[in-house]
């Protein structure tokens, strides 16, 4: 049994896939890893490149070609076919630090924790800038039980796809099935398995290099505004999941998932705030959003209504969205910046 | 057979990128050429250190003066005296003064066929602060103000400051407008425009779509006969070589950052690899090397002659290429360094650090070079793979052959044929 399955979802990334594969197909680890490449109906030369690598590393690479179904469908397919003890998703435009990857695989052989967490870098490759994301409150190489963690130690940083390596058994137990043809399904991946995670280990090797800056990337603000219905769909899924599972979750897990939901809600509200070009649409969105929240978990509703945009908006019946959404949003951002500076 | 008068300030024996590109092209062409040039002024060149001889089809005519204004006059007078001898005139920038001669000829003899060849863009050259960034901070042409609010755009304060700046810099602005006009007029009146890559074509003609038909891309080339025949020696340390010019914009800092990161992973890095930089280097790069104690791995060497540079790049394990990151000004790289073609001819693997988009990136990718972004992490990763994992790339020799001067000259001959 291989120690690690790396799933690489591929969709039109001919420009980047070599960098991704070169970074993990290393002599030292070839025997220990399984690289599962799922092509999501690419229309460019990605398949040609993958086949070239498959020929070179037949023992390591498993190639699955399927019709386009979105990022979620590739992860679902990957989970069905994975055989390694651990499971990690590596997007085909990202890459891993080769040197740290070798150390990571070596360490992984001795691990039995449900979740392994590594720091990662966001790489703004267009201008050579990088940002390190880590969890400074947790000690490296120490085994933690999820239920012993404290929510304040997370400091609003949750375990994202780039930082987490799950035990495949955990993901299977969670019956993880991501939405198809939907963006932001990584939030499902970040939340759903948590219920079954007991032990966690933090490692110091920063592994993942998260490529940022491609204009078509879903993290780009314009793309986020365009893909807002998907954001809405995933957000609502998380709330319904939380409400459904709340009674089965420990206190810390409840707090953890609520933290993720609140962070996502913050992005969601910002997206509504940025939809200033179509004020009719924005007005409808914010009204529906509030109505939806009111009928769900009251704890989450109260928390979200503390956000200034919702709090002050509610007082004027969200007419601010109709008349001066952009100005209002800007004023709130400015006020929060001033507040933050004063608090410092 | 058609005879062409080439007007080029640089041409061997004075070696410069532009002169050598012209030399390789016309010496492999089937047509007859006279090159009006000079051999006294070595400014902005690599010096007159190697005298490449012309083939039988090329003859050099040298200007008596070393002053560029005199050269312009003499070149025009030479053409007037000998105009019946030539079917076509070809002018080559840089410098842009050669196009001034072309414009003067075209103005007085409209029937003369004129080919204008551009090295880099003259107008709006993001690399040239005079033609590109010469706008006051308060000008609406400045990027910062482009997206500013209307209130700021219409503010009297901005308008007064901008006008004052314009007044203070009126001489430089006049100079900029003059050289911009040279490019505009050249594009308008030349019968054919030669550019060295598709991105440059898109950039230079974005406001002049009607002239797209007469613009043709002729890539830089390498001439196999110029490379000394050597037995590639086995280097004790793996050798990465850069030959050429670096400055504050076109800098090697991402590579140096990567070396610094790699040194943390591999402490004995200096025993295994060396990076040799022949030629100029910007002070920012030098300071970075000193501050980070990298001079045991990166060695700065004096400039060498073009012939020696070909020998050096043949001997290297990897050759390095850097493009200026002009991402803030334009989305794609519009420059094609002639060095890349020389690297192709040297049969050495290329590690190129370039912008995410552009024709040159496509060319390097097709040639199967290692093309990386400005991310130090990405560069470090590949250096690690090269050193520790024996990462190699097989050059696409078939594609590279299309950059052989003989093949490029064939493309050029087709233009001569049809003009």
XYZ file of C-alpha atoms in Angstrom:
763
model
C 0.000 0.000 0.000
C 1.324 3.401 -0.960
C 1.621 5.893 1.848
C 0.198 8.879 -0.015
C -2.210 9.489 -2.861
C -1.826 12.862 -4.500
C -4.846 13.837 -6.507
C -4.240 16.313 -9.314
C -7.413 17.673 -10.897
C -6.610 18.998 -14.373
C -8.550 21.417 -16.493
C -6.791 23.365 -19.267
C -3.536 23.848 -17.424
C -1.036 22.934 -20.121
C 1.075 25.946 -19.136
C 1.469 24.850 -15.529
C 1.105 21.079 -15.277
C 4.765 20.307 -15.939
C 5.797 22.460 -12.988
C 3.292 20.629 -10.814
C 4.364 17.124 -11.858
C 8.088 17.879 -11.867
C 7.827 18.984 -8.256
C 6.490 15.647 -6.960
C 7.802 12.932 -9.266
C 11.083 12.537 -7.430
C 13.218 9.401 -7.293
C 13.226 9.341 -3.496
C 9.453 9.129 -3.184
C 8.267 7.423 -6.366
C 7.756 4.089 -4.612
C 5.782 5.609 -1.778
C 3.308 7.776 -3.623
C 0.443 7.341 -5.994
C -0.253 10.276 -8.307
C -3.843 10.247 -9.411
C -4.385 12.640 -12.286
C -8.022 13.295 -13.136
C -8.545 15.196 -16.365
C -11.777 17.135 -16.246
C -12.356 17.338 -20.008
C -9.453 19.650 -20.848
C -9.515 21.130 -24.313
C -5.844 22.077 -24.506
C -2.658 19.972 -24.607
C -2.818 18.953 -20.944
C -3.666 15.324 -21.757
C -0.743 15.049 -24.155
C 1.627 16.227 -21.437
C 0.089 13.910 -18.823
C 0.433 10.904 -21.143
C 4.079 11.771 -21.638
C 4.605 11.644 -17.855
C 2.435 8.544 -17.476
C 4.694 6.724 -19.913
C 7.740 7.743 -17.904
C 6.290 6.860 -14.478
C 3.830 3.991 -15.080
C 4.189 2.655 -11.528
C 3.301 5.965 -9.930
C 0.849 7.768 -12.164
C -2.763 6.698 -12.545
C -4.527 8.709 -15.206
C -8.298 9.082 -15.327
C -9.924 10.943 -18.194
C -13.501 12.092 -17.719
C -16.021 14.546 -19.057
C -16.108 18.035 -17.621
C -17.849 18.129 -14.257
C -15.976 20.764 -12.286
C -13.371 20.656 -9.542
C -15.684 18.802 -7.144
C -16.288 15.962 -9.583
C -12.537 15.360 -9.949
C -12.114 15.096 -6.190
C -15.083 12.722 -5.987
C -13.502 10.603 -8.713
C -10.156 10.758 -6.955
C -11.640 9.606 -3.676
C -13.278 6.645 -5.410
C -9.965 5.527 -6.906
C -7.416 6.473 -4.252
C -5.544 3.645 -2.559
C -2.931 5.423 -0.429
C -3.079 5.679 3.330
C -3.140 9.468 3.147
C -4.814 11.719 0.609
C -3.795 15.169 -0.599
C -5.185 17.374 -3.336
C -2.720 19.339 -5.448
C -4.209 21.626 -8.074
C -2.436 21.389 -11.399
C -1.454 25.064 -11.463
C 0.121 24.803 -8.003
C 3.180 22.863 -6.960
C 4.931 21.394 -3.905
C 8.350 22.294 -2.612
C 10.341 19.242 -3.750
C 12.887 19.302 -0.974
C 10.252 19.533 1.750
C 8.083 16.978 -0.028
C 10.798 14.328 0.299
C 11.061 15.051 4.040
C 7.281 15.048 4.332
C 6.862 11.619 2.724
C 9.599 10.178 4.946
C 7.822 11.491 8.026
C 4.443 10.373 6.779
C 5.566 6.739 6.872
C 5.725 6.970 10.649
C 2.432 8.845 11.032
C -0.961 7.538 11.937
C -2.799 10.780 12.707
C -6.072 11.620 10.991
C -4.910 14.961 9.713
C -1.443 16.282 8.953
C -1.145 20.049 8.645
C 1.703 21.899 6.940
C 2.303 25.623 6.452
C 1.981 26.797 2.854
C 2.844 29.725 0.644
C 0.609 31.773 -1.574
C 2.734 32.572 -4.605
C 1.972 35.732 -6.524
C 4.091 34.532 -9.413
C 3.486 37.556 -11.601
C 5.457 39.788 -9.310
C 7.475 37.280 -7.302
C 5.745 38.035 -3.978
C 4.865 35.252 -1.540
C 2.837 35.019 1.656
C 3.369 32.359 4.292
C 0.316 30.853 5.974
C 0.978 28.932 9.146
C -0.543 28.056 12.492
C 1.874 29.622 14.965
C -0.044 28.684 18.117
C 0.452 24.967 17.539
C 3.669 23.100 18.180
C 5.352 21.183 15.386
C 5.454 17.382 15.480
C 3.217 17.267 18.548
C 0.095 15.143 18.312
C -3.076 17.018 19.205
C -6.574 15.746 19.773
C -9.064 17.961 17.946
C -11.264 18.101 21.041
C -8.368 19.493 23.096
C -7.803 22.455 20.776
C -8.970 25.953 21.627
C -10.743 28.073 19.051
C -8.715 31.202 19.839
C -5.531 29.328 18.857
C -6.741 29.161 15.285
C -6.718 32.933 15.022
C -9.199 32.701 12.140
C -6.935 30.336 10.156
C -8.641 27.052 9.432
C -7.266 23.945 7.751
C -7.484 24.558 4.028
C -6.960 22.181 1.147
C -3.420 23.476 0.618
C -2.369 22.808 4.198
C -4.148 19.531 4.926
C -3.331 15.904 4.240
C -6.160 13.653 5.423
C -6.105 9.990 6.176
C -8.112 8.452 3.326
C -10.094 6.429 5.879
C -11.362 9.696 7.434
C -12.557 11.047 4.106
C -14.280 7.762 3.322
C -15.971 7.704 6.714
C -17.187 11.248 6.120
C -18.712 10.071 2.813
C -17.375 13.222 1.281
C -19.186 14.029 -1.950
C -18.511 17.463 -3.351
C -20.851 19.461 -5.585
C -20.230 19.106 -9.285
C -19.838 22.023 -11.677
C -19.554 24.369 -8.735
C -16.778 26.656 -7.564
C -15.637 26.925 -3.926
C -16.253 23.238 -3.199
C -12.968 23.281 -1.315
C -15.005 24.731 1.563
C -16.941 21.450 1.688
C -13.606 19.636 1.714
C -12.438 21.826 4.597
C -15.544 21.293 6.728
C -17.161 17.891 6.162
C -14.296 15.600 7.256
C -13.770 17.521 10.506
C -16.414 15.440 12.272
C -14.249 12.326 11.921
C -10.893 13.893 12.700
C -9.567 12.943 16.094
C -5.797 13.376 15.990
C -3.871 16.140 14.263
C -0.197 16.682 13.725
C 1.384 19.976 12.661
C 4.555 19.740 10.642
C 7.051 22.478 9.998
C 7.815 21.733 6.333
C 6.044 24.306 4.209
C 4.893 22.209 1.356
C 2.265 23.712 -0.844
C 2.832 26.571 -3.272
C -0.525 28.096 -4.062
C -0.419 29.921 -7.399
C -2.235 33.246 -7.305
C -2.693 35.878 -9.934
C -3.992 34.116 -13.042
C -6.838 36.335 -14.269
C -9.256 33.433 -14.692
C -8.633 31.994 -11.229
C -11.679 31.643 -9.009
C -9.885 33.576 -6.231
C -9.742 36.642 -8.475
C -12.270 39.296 -7.306
C -13.959 39.642 -10.704
C -14.319 35.869 -10.952
C -15.694 35.756 -7.429
C -18.389 38.271 -8.294
C -19.230 36.308 -11.431
C -19.346 33.011 -9.543
C -21.391 34.367 -6.685
C -24.285 31.894 -7.135
C -21.787 29.078 -6.461
C -20.533 30.870 -3.381
C -24.109 31.154 -2.225
C -24.797 27.468 -2.878
C -21.744 26.286 -0.922
C -22.429 28.741 1.893
C -25.972 27.441 2.286
C -24.700 23.877 2.214
C -22.321 24.616 5.075
C -25.082 26.136 7.193
C -27.432 23.240 6.605
C -24.607 20.789 7.306
C -23.811 22.610 10.517
C -27.432 22.620 11.656
C -27.808 18.937 10.853
C -24.595 17.781 12.528
C -24.455 20.268 15.397
C -25.740 17.830 17.998
C -23.162 15.183 16.976
C -20.198 17.530 17.166
C -18.021 18.365 20.139
C -18.015 21.971 21.334
C -14.705 22.819 19.688
C -15.778 21.304 16.377
C -18.972 23.340 16.509
C -16.967 26.488 17.163
C -14.494 25.591 14.414
C -17.176 25.070 11.761
C -18.978 28.203 12.908
C -15.733 30.136 12.506
C -15.433 28.917 8.919
C -19.055 29.772 8.206
C -18.636 33.273 9.632
C -15.495 33.849 7.589
C -17.310 32.685 4.496
C -20.264 34.902 5.358
C -17.906 37.858 5.587
C -16.669 37.162 2.039
C -20.241 36.666 0.916
C -21.330 40.021 2.295
C -18.344 41.676 0.686
C -19.332 40.149 -2.620
C -22.825 41.551 -2.249
C -21.230 44.896 -1.418
C -19.175 44.751 -4.581
C -22.194 44.000 -6.778
C -22.839 47.706 -7.094
C -23.263 47.747 -10.850
C -26.657 46.058 -10.647
C -28.332 47.644 -7.634
C -31.604 45.860 -8.187
C -29.800 42.518 -8.073
C -27.764 43.540 -4.994
C -30.869 44.642 -3.138
C -32.576 41.346 -3.865
C -29.470 39.411 -2.835
C -29.053 41.100 0.495
C -32.746 40.795 1.383
C -32.790 37.111 0.510
C -29.577 36.543 2.391
C -30.939 38.079 5.546
C -34.243 36.220 5.246
C -32.421 32.942 4.755
C -30.181 33.503 7.770
C -33.109 34.453 9.983
C -34.684 31.061 9.370
C -31.524 29.109 10.101
C -29.321 28.800 13.146
C -29.957 31.757 15.453
C -26.445 31.761 16.840
C -24.966 32.183 13.363
C -27.650 34.709 12.434
C -26.845 36.881 15.448
C -23.126 36.703 14.727
C -23.542 37.642 11.073
C -25.886 40.481 11.918
C -23.048 41.997 13.918
C -21.225 42.767 10.678
C -21.627 46.503 10.055
C -22.901 46.052 6.510
C -25.807 43.926 7.731
C -26.293 45.751 11.026
C -26.661 49.248 9.575
C -28.268 47.970 6.397
C -31.034 46.345 8.380
C -31.799 49.614 10.157
C -32.624 51.301 6.844
C -34.300 48.283 5.302
C -31.255 47.752 3.030
C -32.175 50.810 1.031
C -28.517 51.750 1.210
C -27.887 48.899 -1.222
C -30.392 50.390 -3.619
C -29.075 53.944 -3.468
C -25.393 53.969 -2.585
C -24.072 50.444 -2.210
C -20.546 51.240 -3.331
C -20.255 54.339 -1.182
C -21.734 52.575 1.824
C -19.381 49.626 1.419
C -16.414 51.953 1.050
C -17.408 53.947 4.124
C -17.664 50.781 6.200
C -14.288 49.554 5.009
C -12.765 52.925 5.798
C -14.348 52.957 9.258
C -13.100 49.467 10.031
C -9.598 50.456 8.910
C -9.648 53.474 11.213
C -10.996 51.352 14.045
C -8.270 48.777 13.532
C -5.624 51.480 13.620
C -6.988 52.989 16.785
C -7.173 49.557 18.447
C -3.503 48.955 17.575
C 19.081 40.467 -58.820
C 17.780 43.076 -56.418
C 20.320 45.156 -54.572
C 19.600 46.548 -51.130
C 21.138 49.443 -49.291
C 21.172 48.710 -45.560
C 21.507 51.743 -43.313
C 22.649 50.671 -39.883
C 24.703 52.620 -37.327
C 25.996 49.379 -35.847
C 27.575 46.708 -37.965
C 30.805 44.688 -37.591
C 33.610 45.467 -36.894
C 31.660 47.283 -34.164
C 29.814 44.579 -32.324
C 26.423 45.276 -30.904
C 23.287 43.232 -30.654
C 21.614 45.112 -33.513
C 24.711 45.002 -35.746
C 25.179 41.282 -35.242
C 21.516 40.545 -35.933
C 21.852 42.462 -39.221
C 25.133 40.739 -40.027
C 23.691 37.237 -39.541
C 20.603 38.021 -41.548
C 22.096 39.619 -44.658
C 25.145 37.382 -44.870
C 22.843 34.391 -45.192
C 20.547 36.035 -47.699
C 20.707 35.429 -51.429
C 20.537 39.085 -52.380
C 23.236 41.736 -52.782
C 23.727 44.262 -49.975
C 25.687 47.421 -49.337
C 25.738 48.386 -45.672
C 26.175 52.059 -44.883
C 27.613 52.132 -41.387
C 30.508 53.540 -39.333
C 33.474 52.095 -37.464
C 34.673 54.894 -35.213
C 32.022 55.308 -32.550
C 31.796 52.397 -30.131
C 29.302 53.923 -27.704
C 26.573 51.526 -26.553
C 28.291 48.621 -28.320
C 30.381 45.640 -27.210
C 33.402 47.282 -28.878
C 35.163 46.414 -32.115
C 36.823 43.336 -30.736
C 36.061 40.805 -33.465
C 35.965 41.659 -37.102
C 33.565 39.337 -38.830
C 34.140 39.327 -42.552
C 31.306 39.861 -44.938
C 30.316 37.215 -47.430
C 30.613 37.969 -51.139
C 27.090 39.350 -51.325
C 27.699 42.037 -48.691
C 29.823 45.131 -48.891
C 30.356 47.638 -46.057
C 30.608 51.376 -46.681
C 31.894 53.396 -43.756
C 30.991 56.926 -42.836
C 33.948 59.291 -42.370
C 32.655 60.888 -39.202
C 31.948 59.355 -35.783
C 29.064 61.734 -35.150
C 25.591 60.360 -35.630
C 24.222 63.584 -37.133
C 26.995 63.605 -39.733
C 26.295 59.954 -40.388
C 22.649 60.777 -41.103
C 23.706 63.470 -43.599
C 26.354 61.301 -45.237
C 24.040 58.332 -45.557
C 21.418 60.438 -47.294
C 23.979 62.032 -49.602
C 25.402 58.611 -50.406
C 21.961 57.361 -51.355
C 21.229 60.408 -53.532
C 24.476 59.898 -55.432
C 23.979 56.156 -55.894
C 20.232 55.804 -55.926
C 20.129 54.049 -59.301
C 22.239 51.231 -57.900
C 19.620 50.174 -55.329
C 16.147 48.655 -55.576
C 15.395 48.699 -51.848
C 16.531 50.623 -48.783
C 16.491 48.934 -45.391
C 16.926 50.969 -42.206
C 17.556 49.361 -38.848
C 17.016 50.722 -35.358
C 18.475 51.110 -32.812
C 19.392 53.942 -32.916
C 16.253 55.463 -34.413
C 18.289 57.905 -36.543
C 18.533 55.282 -39.293
C 14.762 55.584 -39.751
C 15.188 59.359 -40.005
C 17.301 58.689 -43.088
C 14.601 56.344 -44.399
C 11.950 59.017 -43.883
C 14.041 61.613 -45.684
C 14.613 59.259 -48.609
C 10.940 58.373 -48.790
C 9.959 62.022 -48.643
C 12.146 62.963 -51.581
C 11.985 59.720 -53.546
C 8.549 58.175 -52.870
C 9.100 55.499 -55.498
C 11.959 53.932 -53.483
C 10.934 50.768 -51.639
C 11.710 51.031 -47.940
C 11.949 48.288 -45.330
C 12.116 49.542 -41.734
C 13.357 47.056 -39.176
C 12.806 47.638 -35.470
C 14.831 46.134 -32.644
C 12.818 47.349 -29.654
C 9.856 49.725 -29.814
C 10.846 53.389 -29.853
C 7.561 54.941 -28.815
C 6.036 53.842 -25.498
C 8.977 51.602 -24.764
C 8.225 50.450 -21.184
C 11.934 50.018 -20.698
C 12.759 53.576 -21.620
C 11.764 56.158 -18.978
C 11.814 58.979 -21.520
C 9.383 57.471 -23.982
C 7.187 55.593 -21.539
C 7.123 56.961 -18.023
C 7.749 60.586 -18.783
C 4.530 61.779 -17.288
C 4.244 63.809 -14.130
C 2.806 62.114 -11.100
C -0.188 64.412 -11.454
C -0.845 63.669 -15.120
C -3.962 61.707 -16.030
C -1.674 59.593 -18.229
C 0.058 58.350 -15.099
C -1.208 54.912 -14.114
C -1.959 56.022 -10.560
C -4.327 58.690 -11.795
C -5.910 56.691 -14.597
C -8.348 55.021 -12.233
C -8.668 57.970 -9.891
C -11.990 59.645 -9.212
C -13.340 62.381 -11.475
C -13.074 64.778 -8.582
C -9.310 64.308 -8.525
C -9.041 64.352 -12.294
C -10.826 67.703 -12.467
C -9.209 69.186 -9.392
C -7.451 72.526 -10.047
C -4.604 71.418 -7.799
C -3.851 68.454 -10.043
C -4.153 70.505 -13.203
C -1.836 73.249 -11.904
C 0.784 70.781 -10.672
C 0.622 68.845 -13.896
C 0.983 72.007 -16.002
C 3.902 73.201 -13.901
C 5.638 69.862 -14.340
C 5.070 69.990 -18.081
C 6.542 73.492 -18.204
C 9.592 72.478 -16.191
C 10.258 69.442 -18.391
C 9.337 71.004 -21.710
C 12.706 70.260 -23.327
C 12.583 66.552 -22.498
C 8.935 66.342 -23.531
C 9.787 67.934 -26.864
C 12.555 65.387 -27.339
C 10.168 62.552 -26.470
C 7.576 63.781 -28.922
C 10.186 63.984 -31.641
C 11.397 60.436 -31.213
C 7.832 59.149 -30.869
C 7.055 60.810 -34.184
C 9.923 58.957 -35.837
C 8.246 55.642 -35.020
C 4.790 56.868 -36.021
C 6.021 58.169 -39.377
C 8.183 55.126 -40.045
C 5.217 52.808 -39.525
C 3.113 55.034 -41.758
C 5.488 55.488 -44.700
C 7.658 52.342 -44.805
C 6.628 49.713 -47.343
C 7.437 46.863 -44.992
C 7.946 46.875 -41.231
C 10.058 44.153 -39.711
C 9.547 43.264 -36.059
C 11.193 40.488 -34.118
C 8.238 38.895 -32.335
C 4.446 38.718 -32.422
C 3.975 40.412 -29.039
C 6.013 43.372 -30.221
C 3.883 43.519 -33.370
C 0.694 43.577 -31.315
C 2.099 46.223 -29.000
C 3.520 48.569 -31.605
C 0.569 48.383 -33.934
C -2.245 48.360 -31.395
C -3.235 51.897 -32.420
C -2.342 51.419 -36.090
C -4.273 48.324 -37.104
C -4.392 49.492 -40.722
C -0.635 48.879 -41.055
C -0.795 45.315 -39.777
C -0.623 43.977 -43.334
C 2.809 45.407 -43.978
C 4.249 44.285 -40.638
C 6.181 41.037 -40.757
C 7.838 39.139 -37.939
C 11.397 38.007 -38.612
C 12.900 36.366 -35.549
C 16.460 36.808 -34.423
C 18.746 34.054 -35.620
C 21.966 32.213 -34.842
C 24.717 31.548 -37.331
C 26.371 28.143 -36.816
C 29.494 29.265 -38.672
C 30.267 31.853 -35.970
C 30.551 29.299 -33.169
C 34.076 28.096 -32.491
C 34.478 24.336 -32.752
C 35.217 23.140 -29.257
C 35.166 19.911 -27.327
C 32.776 20.571 -24.512
C 34.824 20.159 -21.350
C 33.394 18.580 -18.235
C 32.966 21.248 -15.591
C 33.890 20.283 -12.029
C 30.939 22.248 -10.754
C 27.678 22.539 -12.578
C 27.905 25.797 -14.486
C 25.076 28.240 -15.091
C 26.138 31.099 -17.320
C 24.679 34.465 -18.188
C 26.343 36.633 -20.804
C 25.058 40.129 -21.414
C 23.570 43.143 -19.806
C 21.620 43.362 -16.548
C 20.382 46.513 -14.885
C 17.886 47.718 -12.303
C 14.849 46.579 -14.303
C 16.167 43.546 -16.082
C 17.697 41.992 -13.017
C 18.623 38.579 -11.660
C 17.197 39.134 -8.182
C 14.597 36.309 -8.325
C 17.389 33.871 -9.192
C 19.607 35.177 -6.410
C 16.746 34.865 -3.923
C 16.293 31.286 -5.101
C 20.000 30.547 -4.641
C 19.779 31.961 -1.133
C 16.838 29.667 -0.351
C 18.630 26.697 -1.874
C 21.762 27.387 0.129
C 19.703 26.873 3.272
C 18.695 23.405 1.996
C 22.095 22.436 0.553
C 24.906 23.899 2.691
C 27.698 22.684 0.372
C 26.057 24.345 -2.631
C 29.180 26.334 -3.507
C 31.125 23.089 -4.050
C 28.600 21.821 -6.515
C 27.442 24.701 -8.615
C 28.575 28.082 -9.885
C 26.698 30.895 -11.542
C 28.869 32.978 -13.834
C 27.686 36.415 -14.916
C 29.671 37.980 -17.747
C 28.963 41.655 -18.398
C 27.142 44.434 -16.631
C 25.060 43.914 -13.520
C 22.797 46.362 -11.689
C 23.871 47.689 -8.298
C 20.747 46.184 -6.680
C 21.846 42.699 -7.736
C 25.406 43.253 -6.587
C 24.258 44.494 -3.192
C 21.950 41.518 -2.816
C 24.851 39.150 -3.482
C 27.074 40.909 -0.945
C 24.387 41.202 1.727
C 23.478 37.550 1.460
C 27.000 36.115 1.187
C 26.377 34.552 -2.197
C 29.624 35.559 -3.888
C 31.031 32.078 -3.342
C 28.354 30.730 -5.682
C 27.665 33.663 -7.988
C 30.695 35.098 -9.734
C 30.673 38.387 -11.604
C 33.043 38.447 -14.566
C 34.186 41.158 -16.967
C 32.500 41.657 -20.327
C 33.838 39.432 -23.080
C 33.863 39.689 -26.860
C 30.986 38.245 -28.815
C 33.193 35.402 -30.117
C 34.302 34.522 -26.581
C 30.724 34.675 -25.353
C 29.755 32.031 -27.900
C 32.543 29.810 -26.609
C 31.483 30.347 -23.007
C 27.837 29.531 -23.599
C 28.793 26.400 -25.521
C 30.801 25.203 -22.535
C 28.139 25.909 -19.927
C 25.776 23.272 -18.537
C 22.907 25.753 -18.492
C 22.605 29.236 -19.902
C 20.459 31.838 -18.188
C 18.076 34.326 -19.654
C 16.259 37.131 -17.806
C 13.492 39.330 -19.114
C 12.603 42.632 -17.521
C 9.409 42.352 -15.504
C 7.257 45.053 -17.100
C 4.074 43.518 -15.731
C 2.931 46.818 -14.269
C 3.109 48.494 -17.659
C 1.995 45.740 -20.012
C 0.590 42.229 -19.704
C 3.022 40.446 -21.981
C 6.708 40.525 -22.688
C 7.334 42.445 -25.904
C 11.097 42.007 -26.037
C 13.026 39.277 -27.812
C 16.658 39.327 -26.734
C 19.000 38.344 -29.569
C 20.866 36.353 -26.945
C 18.134 33.713 -26.978
C 18.909 32.910 -30.604
C 22.608 32.649 -29.752
C 21.690 30.278 -26.921
C 19.770 28.167 -29.412
C 22.878 27.877 -31.560
C 25.083 26.942 -28.621
C 23.190 23.665 -28.073
C 23.047 24.284 -24.327
C 20.026 23.972 -22.067
C 18.286 27.248 -21.334
C 16.833 28.382 -18.024
C 14.716 31.451 -18.722
C 13.018 33.705 -16.208
C 10.369 35.616 -18.030
C 6.877 37.093 -17.875
C 3.833 34.834 -17.869
C 2.752 35.793 -21.367
C 4.343 36.801 -24.605
C 5.656 35.421 -27.851
C 9.132 34.836 -26.449
C 7.723 32.599 -23.724
C 5.955 30.576 -26.392
C 9.173 30.326 -28.411
C 11.152 29.158 -25.389
C 8.466 26.655 -24.489
C 8.415 25.251 -27.996
C 12.200 24.962 -27.924
C 11.756 23.003 -24.703
C 13.682 25.440 -22.547
C 13.013 25.624 -18.825
C 10.756 28.662 -18.565
C 10.121 29.993 -15.069
C 8.292 32.923 -13.525
C 9.694 35.545 -11.160
C 8.813 33.374 -8.161
C 11.980 32.641 -6.208
C 10.301 29.509 -4.806
C 9.627 28.133 -8.268
C 13.185 28.839 -9.407
C 14.577 27.281 -6.240
C 12.498 24.181 -6.781
C 13.854 23.680 -10.274
C 17.442 24.368 -9.210
C 16.932 21.701 -6.571
C 15.572 19.303 -9.189
C 18.514 19.999 -11.513
C 21.102 19.485 -8.796
C 19.587 16.707 -6.732
C 17.271 14.884 -9.075
C 19.226 15.138 -12.318
C 16.452 17.057 -14.011
C 17.167 17.483 -17.716
C 15.297 18.785 -20.710
C 15.681 17.568 -24.244
C 15.897 20.553 -26.580
C 13.509 20.574 -29.485
C 16.226 20.658 -32.150
C 13.807 20.546 -35.030
C 12.050 23.714 -33.858
C 15.341 25.375 -32.962
C 16.534 24.870 -36.543
C 13.942 27.381 -37.676
C 16.094 30.028 -35.935
C 19.166 29.129 -37.995
C 20.214 32.260 -39.885
C 19.921 30.366 -43.174
C 16.256 29.597 -42.521
C 15.473 33.047 -41.134
C 17.200 34.640 -44.144
C 14.978 32.566 -46.438
C 11.939 34.165 -44.780
C 13.536 37.543 -45.224
C 14.306 36.847 -48.898
C 10.610 36.202 -49.462
C 9.923 39.781 -48.345
C 12.566 41.119 -50.717
C 11.084 39.012 -53.502
C 7.574 40.337 -53.065
C 8.249 43.983 -52.340
